[in-house]
Amino acid sequence: NNALGVTYMELGNYQIDSGKDPTKSLNMAATGFQKALKQNENYINGVLNFGITNYLIARYEMDHGKNPTKSFEQAESALKKGIKLSPNLAFSYYQLVNLAAAMVQYGTWFNQDVEKDFSEGKEYFDKGVSINPSFEPLYYAMSTLYLMRGHDALNHSVSPIEDLKFTNQFAEKALAMDPSSPWDYEIIARSSMLEAEWKILNKQAL
């Protein structure tokens, strides 16, 4: 069941990248992982994959005007359980930082207080790098978290420059580990665009 779930999860991820609706595939993936967990509720791969699948569902819901709160909660619960089962996996903390960034982004859209989600994401990052300081995805996820906080600052007419400084620092750290990563270049570009937007709004020189 876990292997079948992985197949559907990968299909759903491909559909997201292709601009197609992944809902059916991701729901089937979640069902597969749930069946695997009924056989062994502490099966770490099943726990983490269920969490990641719900994160992907939440991302799709966000991008298509649906409320992702339930999917966020299911993702967070599963990923936190994964940490309890296997506390020395930096991968799990990376996924939780990713989730925190998405939750901050969603909160920003609706003018909600995002500091709790941001702080928790930062704590997950710190724990993850204490386990494996060379795990590049952690730095990418942290750069995304700061970028989302920068958007929140801009929405409240507060300077995002400090957040963007950290955005760039973490993205550059990730690039130093993996110079071929297109995602880190994208984060730096988005950071520059947000900085330019702030300067234009405040009539500062670009």
mmCIF file of C-alpha atoms in Angstrom, residues 12-201:
data_model
loop_
_atom_site.group_PDB
_atom_site.id
_atom_site.type_symbol
_atom_site.label_atom_id
_atom_site.label_comp_id
_atom_site.label_asym_id
_atom_site.label_seq_id
_atom_site.Cartn_x
_atom_site.Cartn_y
_atom_site.Cartn_z
ATOM 1 C CA GLY A 12 0.068 14.016 -8.287
ATOM 2 C CA ASN A 13 3.284 15.992 -8.016
ATOM 3 C CA TYR A 14 3.829 15.621 -11.764
ATOM 4 C CA GLN A 15 0.271 16.790 -12.419
ATOM 5 C CA ILE A 16 0.843 19.879 -10.269
ATOM 6 C CA ASP A 17 3.992 20.698 -12.247
ATOM 7 C CA SER A 18 2.055 20.144 -15.482
ATOM 8 C CA GLY A 19 -0.817 22.417 -14.488
ATOM 9 C CA LYS A 20 -3.274 19.540 -14.141
ATOM 10 C CA ASP A 21 -5.639 18.724 -11.290
ATOM 11 C CA PRO A 22 -3.841 16.305 -8.910
ATOM 12 C CA THR A 23 -6.757 15.868 -6.502
ATOM 13 C CA LYS A 24 -7.708 12.325 -7.493
ATOM 14 C CA SER A 25 -4.107 11.105 -7.517
ATOM 15 C CA LEU A 26 -3.235 12.714 -4.190
ATOM 16 C CA ASN A 27 -6.399 11.419 -2.530
ATOM 17 C CA MET A 28 -5.567 7.916 -3.734
ATOM 18 C CA ALA A 29 -2.029 8.375 -2.420
ATOM 19 C CA ALA A 30 -3.361 9.410 0.984
ATOM 20 C CA THR A 31 -5.678 6.383 1.027
ATOM 21 C CA GLY A 32 -2.748 4.096 0.223
ATOM 22 C CA PHE A 33 -0.674 5.485 3.065
ATOM 23 C CA GLN A 34 -3.605 5.239 5.470
ATOM 24 C CA LYS A 35 -4.017 1.556 4.585
ATOM 25 C CA ALA A 36 -0.322 0.982 5.192
ATOM 26 C CA LEU A 37 -0.595 2.718 8.564
ATOM 27 C CA LYS A 38 -3.549 0.554 9.580
ATOM 28 C CA GLN A 39 -1.195 -2.411 9.280
ATOM 29 C CA ASN A 40 1.556 -0.608 11.214
ATOM 30 C CA GLU A 41 0.702 2.827 12.614
ATOM 31 C CA ASN A 42 4.366 3.550 13.334
ATOM 32 C CA TYR A 43 5.652 2.807 9.822
ATOM 33 C CA ILE A 44 7.856 5.865 9.374
ATOM 34 C CA ASN A 45 7.740 5.987 5.567
ATOM 35 C CA GLY A 46 3.964 5.794 5.580
ATOM 36 C CA VAL A 47 3.694 8.492 8.252
ATOM 37 C CA LEU A 48 5.976 10.929 6.425
ATOM 38 C CA ASN A 49 4.470 10.223 3.013
ATOM 39 C CA PHE A 50 0.970 10.845 4.381
ATOM 40 C CA GLY A 51 2.196 14.172 5.741
ATOM 41 C CA ILE A 52 3.851 15.174 2.471
ATOM 42 C CA THR A 53 0.759 14.205 0.473
ATOM 43 C CA ASN A 54 -1.433 16.415 2.638
ATOM 44 C CA TYR A 55 1.070 19.254 2.205
ATOM 45 C CA LEU A 56 0.757 18.866 -1.579
ATOM 46 C CA ILE A 57 -3.029 18.826 -1.296
ATOM 47 C CA ALA A 58 -2.894 22.003 0.812
ATOM 48 C CA ARG A 59 -0.665 23.748 -1.739
ATOM 49 C CA TYR A 60 -3.073 22.904 -4.539
ATOM 50 C CA GLU A 61 -6.042 24.050 -2.458
ATOM 51 C CA MET A 62 -4.279 27.351 -1.710
ATOM 52 C CA ASP A 63 -3.567 27.994 -5.355
ATOM 53 C CA HIS A 64 -7.153 27.263 -6.385
ATOM 54 C CA GLY A 65 -9.125 29.268 -3.853
ATOM 55 C CA LYS A 66 -9.936 26.434 -1.459
ATOM 56 C CA ASN A 67 -9.424 26.398 2.307
ATOM 57 C CA PRO A 68 -6.311 24.301 3.072
ATOM 58 C CA THR A 69 -6.674 24.359 6.871
ATOM 59 C CA LYS A 70 -7.672 20.693 7.246
ATOM 60 C CA SER A 71 -4.883 19.554 4.930
ATOM 61 C CA PHE A 72 -2.394 21.733 6.834
ATOM 62 C CA GLU A 73 -3.487 20.139 10.100
ATOM 63 C CA GLN A 74 -3.221 16.594 8.753
ATOM 64 C CA ALA A 75 0.195 17.303 7.252
ATOM 65 C CA GLU A 76 1.502 18.861 10.456
ATOM 66 C CA SER A 77 0.174 16.057 12.642
ATOM 67 C CA ALA A 78 1.777 13.356 10.485
ATOM 68 C CA LEU A 79 5.128 15.131 10.159
ATOM 69 C CA LYS A 80 5.318 15.770 13.897
ATOM 70 C CA LYS A 81 4.548 12.107 14.508
ATOM 71 C CA GLY A 82 7.386 11.277 12.127
ATOM 72 C CA ILE A 83 9.758 13.294 14.294
ATOM 73 C CA LYS A 84 8.663 11.385 17.387
ATOM 74 C CA LEU A 85 9.197 8.076 15.624
ATOM 75 C CA SER A 86 12.544 9.009 14.104
ATOM 76 C CA PRO A 87 13.912 12.217 15.674
ATOM 77 C CA ASN A 88 17.201 12.233 13.757
ATOM 78 C CA LEU A 89 15.861 12.692 10.218
ATOM 79 C CA ALA A 90 16.703 16.167 8.901
ATOM 80 C CA PHE A 91 14.300 15.430 6.047
ATOM 81 C CA SER A 92 11.319 15.564 8.427
ATOM 82 C CA TYR A 93 12.332 18.981 9.723
ATOM 83 C CA TYR A 94 12.765 20.217 6.156
ATOM 84 C CA GLN A 95 9.198 19.184 5.396
ATOM 85 C CA LEU A 96 7.947 21.009 8.497
ATOM 86 C CA VAL A 97 9.787 24.204 7.479
ATOM 87 C CA ASN A 98 8.184 23.878 4.032
ATOM 88 C CA LEU A 99 4.798 23.497 5.678
ATOM 89 C CA ALA A 100 5.389 26.504 7.929
ATOM 90 C CA ALA A 101 6.287 28.630 4.880
ATOM 91 C CA ALA A 102 3.036 27.643 3.173
ATOM 92 C CA MET A 103 1.049 28.430 6.326
ATOM 93 C CA VAL A 104 2.729 31.843 6.619
ATOM 94 C CA GLN A 105 1.946 32.531 2.971
ATOM 95 C CA TYR A 106 -1.704 31.589 3.441
ATOM 96 C CA GLY A 107 -1.956 33.687 6.605
ATOM 97 C CA THR A 108 -0.476 36.649 4.738
ATOM 98 C CA TRP A 109 -3.207 36.425 2.113
ATOM 99 C CA PHE A 110 -5.887 36.825 4.781
ATOM 100 C CA ASN A 111 -4.114 39.311 7.038
ATOM 101 C CA GLN A 112 -3.704 36.776 9.857
ATOM 102 C CA ASP A 113 -0.965 36.780 12.490
ATOM 103 C CA VAL A 114 1.807 34.633 11.016
ATOM 104 C CA GLU A 115 4.421 34.936 13.764
ATOM 105 C CA LYS A 116 3.540 31.638 15.466
ATOM 106 C CA ASP A 117 3.928 29.677 12.226
ATOM 107 C CA PHE A 118 7.119 31.569 11.380
ATOM 108 C CA SER A 119 8.666 30.929 14.803
ATOM 109 C CA GLU A 120 7.808 27.240 14.683
ATOM 110 C CA GLY A 121 9.309 26.968 11.205
ATOM 111 C CA LYS A 122 12.508 28.597 12.422
ATOM 112 C CA GLU A 123 12.690 26.146 15.333
ATOM 113 C CA TYR A 124 12.285 23.208 12.937
ATOM 114 C CA PHE A 125 15.105 24.591 10.815
ATOM 115 C CA ASP A 126 17.405 24.934 13.823
ATOM 116 C CA LYS A 127 16.706 21.351 14.856
ATOM 117 C CA GLY A 128 17.179 20.078 11.332
ATOM 118 C CA VAL A 129 20.564 21.730 10.798
ATOM 119 C CA SER A 130 21.726 20.536 14.212
ATOM 120 C CA ILE A 131 21.212 17.005 12.857
ATOM 121 C CA ASN A 132 22.590 17.588 9.363
ATOM 122 C CA PRO A 133 24.092 21.028 8.613
ATOM 123 C CA SER A 134 24.838 19.939 5.034
ATOM 124 C CA PHE A 135 21.241 19.154 4.078
ATOM 125 C CA GLU A 136 20.674 21.720 1.331
ATOM 126 C CA PRO A 137 16.841 21.563 1.172
ATOM 127 C CA LEU A 138 16.647 22.930 4.722
ATOM 128 C CA TYR A 139 18.303 26.178 3.612
ATOM 129 C CA TYR A 140 16.009 26.467 0.601
ATOM 130 C CA ALA A 141 12.958 25.973 2.820
ATOM 131 C CA MET A 142 14.230 28.547 5.308
ATOM 132 C CA SER A 143 14.809 31.091 2.540
ATOM 133 C CA THR A 144 11.201 30.534 1.458
ATOM 134 C CA LEU A 145 9.975 31.008 5.033
ATOM 135 C CA TYR A 146 11.745 34.377 5.297
ATOM 136 C CA LEU A 147 10.459 35.407 1.875
ATOM 137 C CA MET A 148 6.877 34.721 2.957
ATOM 138 C CA ARG A 149 7.454 36.753 6.112
ATOM 139 C CA GLY A 150 8.777 39.551 3.914
ATOM 140 C CA HIS A 151 5.503 39.525 1.998
ATOM 141 C CA ASP A 152 3.639 39.768 5.293
ATOM 142 C CA ALA A 153 5.745 42.776 6.311
ATOM 143 C CA LEU A 154 5.013 44.518 3.007
ATOM 144 C CA ASN A 155 1.292 43.883 3.450
ATOM 145 C CA HIS A 156 1.487 45.735 6.763
ATOM 146 C CA SER A 157 3.510 48.611 5.261
ATOM 147 C CA VAL A 158 6.567 47.497 7.222
ATOM 148 C CA SER A 159 9.989 47.199 5.626
ATOM 149 C CA PRO A 160 10.685 43.647 4.408
ATOM 150 C CA ILE A 161 14.392 44.373 3.905
ATOM 151 C CA GLU A 162 15.609 42.500 6.998
ATOM 152 C CA ASP A 163 13.596 39.413 6.073
ATOM 153 C CA LEU A 164 14.847 39.611 2.498
ATOM 154 C CA LYS A 165 18.435 39.817 3.720
ATOM 155 C CA PHE A 166 17.954 36.473 5.446
ATOM 156 C CA THR A 167 16.056 35.136 2.435
ATOM 157 C CA ASN A 168 19.100 35.787 0.264
ATOM 158 C CA GLN A 169 21.579 34.485 2.826
ATOM 159 C CA PHE A 170 19.818 31.137 3.129
ATOM 160 C CA ALA A 171 19.274 30.819 -0.620
ATOM 161 C CA GLU A 172 22.955 31.591 -1.276
ATOM 162 C CA LYS A 173 23.960 29.014 1.337
ATOM 163 C CA ALA A 174 21.788 26.463 -0.464
ATOM 164 C CA LEU A 175 23.327 27.408 -3.819
ATOM 165 C CA ALA A 176 26.815 26.964 -2.397
ATOM 166 C CA MET A 177 25.828 23.368 -1.634
ATOM 167 C CA ASP A 178 23.999 22.771 -4.923
ATOM 168 C CA PRO A 179 24.854 25.362 -7.615
ATOM 169 C CA SER A 180 22.526 23.651 -10.104
ATOM 170 C CA SER A 181 19.361 24.234 -8.053
ATOM 171 C CA PRO A 182 16.904 26.395 -10.043
ATOM 172 C CA TRP A 183 14.675 26.869 -6.980
ATOM 173 C CA ASP A 184 17.275 28.865 -5.073
ATOM 174 C CA TYR A 185 17.819 31.217 -8.016
ATOM 175 C CA GLU A 186 14.056 31.679 -8.206
ATOM 176 C CA ILE A 187 13.904 32.608 -4.503
ATOM 177 C CA ILE A 188 16.640 35.215 -4.949
ATOM 178 C CA ALA A 189 14.812 36.664 -7.968
ATOM 179 C CA ARG A 190 11.531 36.844 -6.048
ATOM 180 C CA SER A 191 13.346 38.497 -3.149
ATOM 181 C CA SER A 192 14.754 41.153 -5.480
ATOM 182 C CA MET A 193 11.294 41.802 -6.924
ATOM 183 C CA LEU A 194 9.808 42.233 -3.451
ATOM 184 C CA GLU A 195 12.603 44.607 -2.450
ATOM 185 C CA ALA A 196 12.005 46.641 -5.608
ATOM 186 C CA GLU A 197 8.282 46.782 -4.856
ATOM 187 C CA TRP A 198 8.997 48.104 -1.360
ATOM 188 C CA LYS A 199 11.349 50.760 -2.699
ATOM 189 C CA ILE A 200 8.863 51.874 -5.328
ATOM 190 C CA LEU A 201 6.103 52.171 -2.739
#
